[in-house]
Coordinates of C-alpha atoms and ligand atoms in Angstrom, one line a residue:
M265 CA 0.0 0.0 0.0
P266 CA 2.0 3.0 -1.2
N267 CA -0.4 5.5 0.3
R268 CA 1.1 6.8 3.5
K269 CA -1.7 9.3 4.0
L270 CA -5.3 8.8 4.8
K271 CA -7.8 11.2 3.3
I272 CA -10.0 12.4 6.2
E273 CA -13.2 14.2 5.5
N274 CA -15.0 13.5 8.7
P275 CA -15.8 17.0 10.2
V276 CA -15.5 15.7 13.7
L277 CA -11.9 14.6 13.1
I278 CA -11.1 17.8 11.4
N279 CA -12.4 19.7 14.4
I280 CA -10.5 17.5 16.8
G281 CA -7.3 18.2 14.9
K282 CA -7.9 22.0 15.1
L283 CA -8.5 21.7 18.8
A284 CA -5.3 19.6 19.3
D285 CA -3.3 22.4 17.6
R286 CA -5.0 25.0 19.8
E287 CA -4.3 22.9 23.0
N288 CA -0.8 22.2 21.9
T289 CA -1.4 18.5 22.0
E290 CA -0.6 15.7 19.6
A291 CA -3.7 13.8 18.6
Y292 CA -4.2 10.7 16.4
V293 CA -7.1 8.7 15.2
V294 CA -6.2 5.1 15.8
G295 CA -7.5 1.5 15.9
G296 CA -10.6 0.2 14.1
Y297 CA -11.5 3.5 12.5
V298 CA -8.2 3.7 10.6
R299 CA -8.3 0.0 9.7
D300 CA -11.9 0.1 8.4
A301 CA -11.3 3.4 6.5
L302 CA -8.3 1.8 4.7
L303 CA -10.5 -1.2 3.9
G304 CA -13.1 1.2 2.5
K305 CA -15.6 0.6 5.3
E306 CA -17.2 3.1 7.5
A307 CA -16.5 2.6 11.2
E308 CA -19.1 3.2 13.9
E309 CA -16.8 4.5 16.5
I310 CA -13.8 6.8 16.6
D311 CA -10.7 6.2 18.8
V312 CA -8.5 9.2 19.4
M313 CA -5.2 8.8 21.0
V314 CA -3.6 11.8 22.7
V315 CA 0.1 12.0 23.6
G316 CA -0.4 13.6 26.9
D317 CA -3.6 13.9 29.0
G318 CA -6.5 12.3 27.1
T319 CA -9.2 13.1 29.6
S320 CA -8.5 16.9 29.8
F321 CA -8.4 17.0 26.0
A322 CA -11.7 15.1 25.8
E323 CA -13.2 17.7 28.2
A324 CA -11.9 20.5 26.0
V325 CA -13.4 18.9 22.9
A326 CA -16.7 18.3 24.6
L327 CA -16.8 21.9 25.7
E328 CA -16.3 23.0 22.1
Y329 CA -19.5 21.1 21.3
G330 CA -21.2 22.7 24.3
K331 CA -21.3 19.6 26.5
K332 CA -19.5 17.4 29.0
P333 CA -18.0 14.0 28.2
E334 CA -20.5 11.1 28.7
A335 CA -17.9 9.4 30.8
V336 CA -14.4 10.1 32.2
Y337 CA -12.2 7.3 33.6
R338 CA -9.3 9.2 35.0
N339 CA -7.6 6.0 36.3
F340 CA -7.5 4.6 32.8
G341 CA -6.8 8.0 31.1
T342 CA -9.9 7.6 28.9
A343 CA -13.1 9.5 28.2
L344 CA -16.1 9.0 26.0
V345 CA -17.8 11.9 24.2
M346 CA -20.8 11.5 21.9
I347 CA -20.2 13.9 19.0
D348 CA -22.9 14.2 16.4
G349 CA -24.2 10.8 17.3
M350 CA -20.8 9.2 16.9
K351 CA -19.1 7.4 19.9
T352 CA -15.7 9.1 20.2
E353 CA -13.3 7.7 22.7
F354 CA -10.2 9.6 23.9
A355 CA -7.3 7.8 25.5
S356 CA -3.9 9.0 26.7
A357 CA -1.0 7.2 25.0
R358 CA -0.1 4.4 27.4
K359 CA 2.5 1.8 28.0
E360 CA 0.6 -1.1 29.2
S361 CA -1.9 -3.3 27.4
Y362 CA -5.3 -2.2 26.1
R363 CA -7.3 -4.5 28.4
K364 CA -10.5 -2.9 29.3
D365 CA -11.1 -4.8 32.5
S366 CA -7.5 -4.6 33.7
R367 CA -7.3 -5.0 37.5
N368 CA -4.4 -2.6 37.6
P369 CA -5.7 0.4 35.8
E370 CA -2.9 2.9 36.9
I371 CA -1.5 4.0 33.6
E372 CA 1.8 5.2 32.7
T373 CA 1.9 7.9 30.0
A374 CA 3.9 7.0 27.0
T375 CA 5.0 8.0 23.5
L376 CA 3.2 7.3 20.3
E377 CA 5.6 4.4 19.5
E378 CA 5.2 2.8 22.9
D379 CA 1.4 3.0 22.7
L380 CA 1.3 1.5 19.2
S381 CA 3.6 -1.4 20.2
R382 CA 1.2 -2.4 23.0
R383 CA -1.7 -3.0 20.6
D384 CA -3.1 -6.3 19.5
F385 CA -2.5 -6.5 15.7
T386 CA -0.4 -4.6 13.3
V387 CA -3.5 -3.7 11.3
N388 CA -4.9 -2.1 14.5
A389 CA -1.7 -0.4 15.3
L390 CA -1.8 2.4 12.7
A391 CA -2.1 6.0 13.8
V392 CA -3.2 8.9 11.6
S393 CA -2.2 12.4 12.7
L394 CA -4.9 15.0 13.2
N395 CA -2.6 17.9 13.8
K396 CA -2.5 20.4 10.9
K397 CA 1.2 20.1 10.0
S398 CA 0.9 16.4 9.4
F399 CA -2.9 16.0 8.9
G400 CA -3.7 12.5 7.5
K401 CA -0.2 11.1 7.8
I402 CA -0.1 7.5 8.7
T403 CA 2.4 6.2 11.3
D404 CA 3.0 2.6 10.5
L405 CA 5.7 1.1 12.8
F406 CA 5.0 -2.5 12.4
G407 CA 4.0 -3.1 8.8
G408 CA 0.3 -2.8 9.3
L409 CA -0.3 -1.4 5.8
K410 CA 1.4 -4.3 4.2
D411 CA -0.5 -6.7 6.4
L412 CA -3.8 -5.0 5.5
E413 CA -3.0 -5.5 1.9
A414 CA -2.0 -9.1 2.5
R415 CA -5.0 -9.5 4.7
T416 CA -3.0 -10.9 7.5
L417 CA -3.3 -10.6 11.3
R418 CA 0.1 -10.3 12.9
T419 CA 1.0 -9.0 16.3
P420 CA 3.3 -6.0 16.6
L421 CA 5.5 -7.7 19.3
D422 CA 6.1 -11.3 20.1
P423 CA 2.7 -13.0 19.8
E424 CA 3.0 -14.8 23.1
K425 CA 3.6 -11.5 24.9
T426 CA 0.7 -9.9 23.1
F427 CA -1.7 -12.7 24.1
E428 CA -0.3 -12.9 27.6
D429 CA -1.0 -9.1 28.1
D430 CA -4.6 -9.8 27.2
P431 CA -5.8 -13.4 26.3
L432 CA -9.1 -12.0 24.9
R433 CA -7.0 -10.9 21.9
I434 CA -7.0 -14.6 20.9
M435 CA -10.8 -14.3 20.5
R436 CA -10.4 -10.9 18.7
A437 CA -8.0 -12.5 16.2
L438 CA -10.7 -15.1 15.4
R439 CA -13.3 -12.4 15.1
F440 CA -11.3 -10.2 12.8
A441 CA -10.3 -13.3 10.7
S442 CA -14.0 -14.2 10.3
R443 CA -15.2 -10.7 9.7
F444 CA -12.7 -9.6 7.1
G445 CA -11.6 -13.1 5.8
F446 CA -8.1 -12.4 7.0
N447 CA -5.4 -15.1 7.6
I448 CA -3.7 -15.4 10.9
D449 CA 0.1 -15.3 10.7
P450 CA 1.5 -18.8 11.5
D451 CA 3.5 -17.6 14.5
A452 CA 0.5 -15.9 15.9
L453 CA -1.6 -19.0 15.3
K454 CA 1.0 -21.1 17.1
A455 CA 0.9 -18.8 20.1
M456 CA -2.9 -18.8 20.1
N457 CA -2.8 -22.6 20.3
K458 CA -0.2 -22.6 23.1
M459 CA -2.2 -20.0 25.1
A460 CA -5.8 -21.0 24.4
H461 CA -6.0 -22.5 27.9
R462 CA -5.8 -19.0 29.3
L463 CA -9.3 -18.4 28.1
S464 CA -10.7 -21.0 30.5
E465 CA -8.7 -20.0 33.5
G466 CA -10.8 -17.0 34.6
V467 CA -8.3 -14.4 33.6
V468 CA -10.8 -12.9 31.2
S469 CA -14.4 -12.6 32.1
Q470 CA -16.8 -15.0 30.5
E471 CA -19.0 -12.1 29.4
R472 CA -16.2 -10.7 27.3
I473 CA -15.3 -14.1 25.8
T474 CA -19.0 -14.8 25.0
N475 CA -19.3 -11.3 23.5
E476 CA -16.5 -12.1 21.1
F477 CA -17.9 -15.5 20.3
L478 CA -21.3 -14.0 19.4
L479 CA -19.5 -11.4 17.2
I480 CA -17.9 -14.3 15.3
L481 CA -21.3 -15.9 14.9
D482 CA -22.5 -12.5 13.6
T483 CA -20.0 -12.4 10.6
P484 CA -21.2 -13.1 7.1
K485 CA -19.6 -16.6 7.0
P486 CA -19.2 -17.7 10.6
S487 CA -17.6 -21.1 9.6
T488 CA -14.4 -19.2 8.9
G489 CA -14.0 -18.1 12.5
L490 CA -15.5 -21.3 13.9
S491 CA -13.1 -23.6 12.0
L492 CA -10.2 -21.4 13.0
M493 CA -11.4 -21.6 16.6
F494 CA -11.3 -25.3 16.3
L495 CA -7.9 -25.5 14.6
S496 CA -6.3 -23.2 17.1
G497 CA -7.6 -25.3 20.0
V498 CA -9.7 -22.4 21.3
M499 CA -12.9 -24.2 20.8
D500 CA -11.9 -26.9 23.3
H501 CA -11.7 -24.2 26.0
V502 CA -14.5 -21.9 25.0
F503 CA -17.1 -24.3 23.6
P504 CA -16.0 -28.0 24.1
E505 CA -19.4 -29.3 23.1
I506 CA -18.9 -28.0 19.6
S507 CA -15.3 -29.5 19.4
G508 CA -16.9 -32.8 20.4
L509 CA -18.9 -32.9 17.2
E510 CA -15.7 -33.5 15.2
G511 CA -15.2 -37.0 14.1
V512 CA -18.8 -38.0 14.9
E513 CA -19.9 -39.9 11.8
Q514 CA -23.5 -39.9 10.5
K515 CA -25.6 -41.1 7.6
Q516 CA -25.2 -39.0 4.5
E517 CA -28.7 -38.9 3.3
Y518 CA -29.5 -35.2 4.1
H519 CA -26.3 -34.3 5.8
H520 CA -22.5 -34.1 5.6
K521 CA -21.0 -37.2 7.1
D522 CA -19.2 -35.5 9.9
V523 CA -21.3 -33.7 12.4
F524 CA -18.9 -30.9 13.0
R525 CA -18.5 -30.1 9.3
H526 CA -22.3 -30.5 8.9
T527 CA -22.9 -28.0 11.7
L528 CA -20.6 -25.4 10.1
T529 CA -22.4 -25.7 6.9
V530 CA -25.8 -25.3 8.6
V531 CA -24.5 -22.2 10.4
D532 CA -23.3 -20.7 7.1
N533 CA -26.6 -21.6 5.4
I534 CA -28.6 -19.9 8.1
A535 CA -26.3 -16.9 8.1
A536 CA -27.1 -16.4 4.4
V537 CA -30.8 -15.9 5.2
T538 CA -30.8 -14.2 8.7
D539 CA -28.8 -11.8 10.8
D540 CA -30.7 -13.0 13.9
I541 CA -27.9 -14.1 16.2
W542 CA -30.1 -16.4 18.2
L543 CA -31.3 -18.3 15.2
R544 CA -27.7 -18.6 14.1
F545 CA -26.9 -19.9 17.7
A546 CA -29.7 -22.4 17.5
A547 CA -28.2 -23.7 14.2
L548 CA -24.9 -24.0 15.9
V549 CA -26.2 -26.1 18.7
H550 CA -29.0 -28.0 17.0
D551 CA -27.1 -31.3 16.9
I552 CA -25.0 -30.8 20.1
A553 CA -26.2 -34.0 21.7
K554 CA -25.4 -36.2 18.8
P555 CA -22.2 -37.5 20.3
M556 CA -24.0 -38.7 23.5
T557 CA -26.9 -40.4 21.7
K558 CA -24.9 -42.1 18.9
K559 CA -25.7 -45.8 18.6
F560 CA -25.0 -48.3 15.8
V561 CA -28.2 -50.1 14.8
E562 CA -27.8 -53.2 12.5
G563 CA -29.4 -52.4 9.2
E564 CA -30.0 -48.8 10.0
G565 CA -26.4 -47.5 10.6
W566 CA -25.6 -44.7 13.0
T567 CA -28.6 -43.4 14.9
F568 CA -29.0 -40.5 17.3
H569 CA -32.4 -41.1 18.8
G570 CA -33.5 -38.4 21.2
H571 CA -30.6 -36.0 20.4
E572 CA -33.0 -33.1 19.8
E573 CA -34.6 -33.5 23.3
M574 CA -31.3 -34.1 25.1
G575 CA -29.8 -31.1 23.2
A576 CA -32.7 -28.9 24.3
R577 CA -32.1 -30.0 27.9
M578 CA -28.4 -29.1 27.7
M579 CA -29.2 -25.5 26.9
N580 CA -30.0 -24.3 30.4
S581 CA -26.6 -25.2 31.9
L582 CA -24.8 -24.0 28.7
F583 CA -26.6 -20.6 28.9
R584 CA -25.6 -20.3 32.5
R585 CA -22.0 -21.3 31.9
M586 CA -21.6 -19.0 28.9
R587 CA -23.5 -16.2 30.6
L588 CA -25.9 -16.0 27.6
P589 CA -29.1 -13.9 28.1
M590 CA -31.6 -16.2 29.8
N591 CA -34.5 -14.6 28.1
K592 CA -33.3 -16.2 24.8
L593 CA -33.2 -19.7 26.4
P594 CA -36.8 -20.8 25.7
Y595 CA -36.4 -19.8 22.0
V596 CA -33.2 -21.7 21.5
E597 CA -34.5 -24.7 23.5
K598 CA -37.6 -24.8 21.3
L599 CA -35.7 -24.7 18.0
V600 CA -33.3 -27.4 19.1
R601 CA -36.2 -29.6 20.4
M602 CA -38.3 -29.1 17.3
H603 CA -35.6 -29.2 14.6
L604 CA -36.6 -32.6 13.3
R605 CA -40.3 -32.1 13.3
P606 CA -40.9 -30.6 9.9
I607 CA -38.7 -33.1 8.0
P608 CA -41.1 -36.1 7.9
L609 CA -43.9 -33.9 6.7
A610 CA -41.9 -33.5 3.5
K611 CA -41.8 -37.2 2.9
E612 CA -45.3 -38.7 3.1
E613 CA -48.9 -37.8 2.7
V614 CA -49.5 -35.9 5.8
T615 CA -52.7 -35.0 7.5
D616 CA -53.8 -31.4 8.3
S617 CA -53.8 -32.4 11.9
A618 CA -50.0 -33.1 11.9
I619 CA -49.4 -29.8 10.1
R620 CA -51.7 -27.9 12.6
R621 CA -49.9 -29.4 15.6
L622 CA -46.5 -28.4 14.2
A623 CA -47.7 -24.8 13.6
A624 CA -49.3 -24.7 17.1
D625 CA -46.2 -26.0 18.9
A626 CA -43.8 -23.7 17.0
G627 CA -46.1 -20.7 17.6
E628 CA -44.6 -17.4 16.6
D629 CA -41.2 -19.1 15.8
L630 CA -42.6 -21.2 13.0
E631 CA -40.8 -19.3 10.2
D632 CA -37.5 -19.5 12.1
L633 CA -38.0 -23.3 12.6
L634 CA -38.6 -23.7 8.9
K635 CA -35.5 -21.7 8.0
L636 CA -33.5 -23.9 10.3
C637 CA -34.8 -27.0 8.7
R638 CA -33.9 -25.7 5.2
A639 CA -30.4 -24.8 6.4
D640 CA -30.1 -28.3 7.9
I641 CA -30.0 -30.0 4.5
T642 CA -26.3 -30.2 3.6
S643 CA -26.1 -33.2 1.4
K644 CA -23.1 -33.0 -1.0
N645 CA -25.3 -34.2 -3.8
P646 CA -26.9 -31.2 -5.5
K647 CA -29.7 -33.3 -7.1
K648 CA -30.7 -34.5 -3.6
V649 CA -30.5 -31.1 -2.1
E650 CA -32.7 -29.8 -4.9
K651 CA -35.2 -32.6 -4.4
Y652 CA -35.4 -32.1 -0.6
L653 CA -35.7 -28.4 -0.8
K654 CA -38.5 -28.7 -3.3
N655 CA -40.4 -31.1 -1.2
F656 CA -39.8 -29.0 1.8
G657 CA -41.0 -25.9 0.0
I658 CA -44.4 -27.6 -0.4
V659 CA -44.6 -28.4 3.3
E660 CA -43.5 -24.9 4.2
K661 CA -46.3 -23.4 2.0
R662 CA -48.9 -25.7 3.5
V663 CA -47.8 -25.2 7.1
I664 CA -47.9 -21.4 6.8
E665 CA -51.3 -21.5 5.0
V666 CA -52.8 -23.7 7.7
A667 CA -51.2 -21.6 10.5
E668 CA -52.6 -18.4 9.0
K669 CA -56.0 -19.8 8.2
D670 CA -56.6 -21.3 11.6
K671 CA -54.9 -18.5 13.4
L672 CA -52.5 -20.9 15.2
R673 CA -49.7 -18.5 16.0
N674 CA -50.3 -18.1 19.7
F675 CA -52.6 -21.0 19.9
Q676 CA -54.7 -21.9 22.9
S677 CA -58.3 -22.8 23.5
P678 CA -60.5 -19.8 22.5
V679 CA -62.6 -20.7 25.7
R680 CA -60.3 -19.8 28.5
G681 CA -59.8 -21.6 31.9
E682 CA -61.8 -19.0 33.9
E683 CA -64.8 -19.5 31.7
I684 CA -64.6 -23.2 31.7
M685 CA -64.6 -23.1 35.6
K686 CA -67.6 -20.8 35.6
I687 CA -69.6 -22.9 33.1
C688 CA -68.8 -26.2 34.8
G689 CA -68.8 -25.0 38.4
L690 CA -65.2 -26.1 38.9
R691 CA -62.4 -24.9 41.1
P692 CA -58.9 -24.7 39.6
S693 CA -58.1 -28.3 39.0
R694 CA -56.7 -30.9 36.6
T695 CA -60.2 -31.4 35.2
V696 CA -60.1 -27.8 33.9
G697 CA -56.8 -28.5 32.1
M698 CA -58.3 -31.7 30.6
L699 CA -61.3 -29.8 29.3
K700 CA -59.1 -27.2 27.8
K701 CA -56.9 -29.8 26.2
R702 CA -59.9 -31.6 24.7
I703 CA -61.0 -28.3 23.0
E704 CA -57.5 -27.7 21.7
D705 CA -57.2 -31.2 20.3
A706 CA -60.5 -30.9 18.6
I707 CA -59.3 -27.8 16.9
L708 CA -55.9 -29.3 15.9
D709 CA -57.6 -32.5 14.6
G710 CA -60.0 -30.4 12.5
L711 CA -63.1 -31.5 14.3
I712 CA -64.1 -27.9 15.0
P713 CA -62.9 -24.6 13.7
N714 CA -60.6 -22.4 15.8
E715 CA -63.5 -20.1 16.8
Y716 CA -65.0 -19.1 20.1
E717 CA -68.6 -20.1 19.4
D718 CA -67.7 -23.6 18.1
A719 CA -65.3 -24.2 21.0
L720 CA -68.0 -23.2 23.5
K721 CA -70.6 -25.5 21.9
Y722 CA -68.0 -28.3 22.0
L723 CA -67.4 -27.7 25.7
Y724 CA -71.1 -28.2 26.5
Q725 CA -71.0 -31.4 24.5
I726 CA -68.1 -33.0 26.3
K727 CA -68.1 -31.5 29.8
D728 CA -70.3 -34.0 31.6
E729 CA -68.3 -36.9 30.2
V730 CA -64.9 -35.4 31.2
I731 CA -66.1 -34.3 34.6
S732 CA -67.5 -37.7 35.4
V733 CA -64.0 -39.2 35.2
P734 CA -62.6 -39.0 38.7
S735 CA -59.8 -36.6 39.0
K736 CA -56.8 -37.2 41.2
D737 CA -56.9 -33.8 42.8
Ligands
CTP945 N1 -7.0 -3.0 21.5 C1 -6.0 -3.9 21.8 N2 -6.3 -5.0 22.6 C2 -7.6 -5.2 23.0 C3 -8.6 -4.3 22.6 C4 -8.2 -3.2 21.8 O1 -4.8 -3.7 21.4 N3 -7.8 -6.3 23.7 C5 -6.6 -1.8 20.7 C6 -6.5 -2.0 19.2 O2 -5.6 -1.2 18.7 C7 -7.9 -1.7 18.7 C8 -8.2 -0.5 19.6 O3 -7.6 -0.8 20.8 O4 -7.9 -1.3 17.4 C9 -9.7 -0.2 19.8 O5 -10.4 -1.3 20.3 P1 -11.9 -1.7 20.0 O6 -12.7 -0.5 19.9 O7 -12.2 -2.7 21.0 O8 -11.8 -2.5 18.6 P2 -11.6 -2.0 17.1 O9 -10.3 -2.5 16.7 O10 -11.8 -0.5 17.1 O11 -12.6 -2.8 16.3 P3 -14.2 -2.7 16.3 O12 -14.6 -1.5 17.1 O13 -14.5 -2.7 14.9 O14 -14.6 -4.0 17.0

């Protein structure tokens, strides 16, 4: 990259440069902003590094915009100012690592060179001057421009030292590799392998590791980051259940014959049709219990009976361990539990009743479940894939039609428990539940339409018979 200057048109950066001159301070735009600008992408945040006192300078900049910084961390020498809706972080040049949760936040002021050498990757260690006399000039001490061109992630110093300073950088390497399709320099990869265990030793908080993991899942082709995670040994420490899928052989009818490779393809397939990180997560874990349920059955080959149920049950402890948001747990459990349900509907003549039950059980997540099932077809044979997808398209259409027609999205009996109790003179009891279930079954089996009047009529028809059966409570 011959260009040693970055063209800066962002008015916020131009202003910061003018203020830096006025305050007699050296200021640089650094980190992701520079990297992304050189890659032709627009960054969402600005990082400004100041040789000197970053917090006082941030206050001066904020004042110029008629405000105060949103946050000042004097111990860290950093401050955040929102300028024209853009998150702008100011930091004093520093000698020690860029760990945000460092337990030892006392910072030592440093030169530009010292600061850049403490950063994670050469492509993130470029600084662009904002002062007038050198406006736009790129300082590249570690060959970051060359590495950007070669699309390589390399550490400015010895990789072991860089990862020792902050083991989260191992995850960051995987995230950048996945996001930009970059290679990881072999020495850095070796060091990642050697130091991966640091990620499971409590040095870095689980929340930060999980955050990086979800960012990998959020990239356009997550398999890039996930396979590198596996190859570097990081998966064994961060998500051993996924590593455990490698080498688990399965039948090849719909799927790739190795469960790990199959899973990666399913994740890429789903990533092509949705940005929803939880649907992507469900795709990643849908077969997680295959290793534990694998059994060889004569004449059938490898079977995995009950893996969907066992997988769903594994989610609770997994969510807790990985500090994933518990409000997403029911959704992921449901998709894992139901991921096989639509498949048989594509094969045989199916009744409306089976279709209605699927729609009612999936509820508002029906479309997501169908997307997951499509993504789950990873056979290597394009003719087979085409055939399965075509059959599945027919099912999909039918399921959605029936679900819409019968209003089965948030399905439950149109005659509610309260009313059943009033009509039948019952207290809250199992009998009320049985009556409700009979009404729901009648609707799902197509005996009566999903309408209040019909359900009420049906209740009068069956109530005496149901009530006469002695209840246990
Ligand atoms: N940095 C680092 N080590 C870390 C975190 C950050 O060296 N563990 C440095 C890098 O130079 C990075 C800069 O701090 O470029 C800003 O960090 P951050 O905002 O977290 O990441 P970006 O690289 O800006 O990437 P993005 O915002 O796109 O995630």
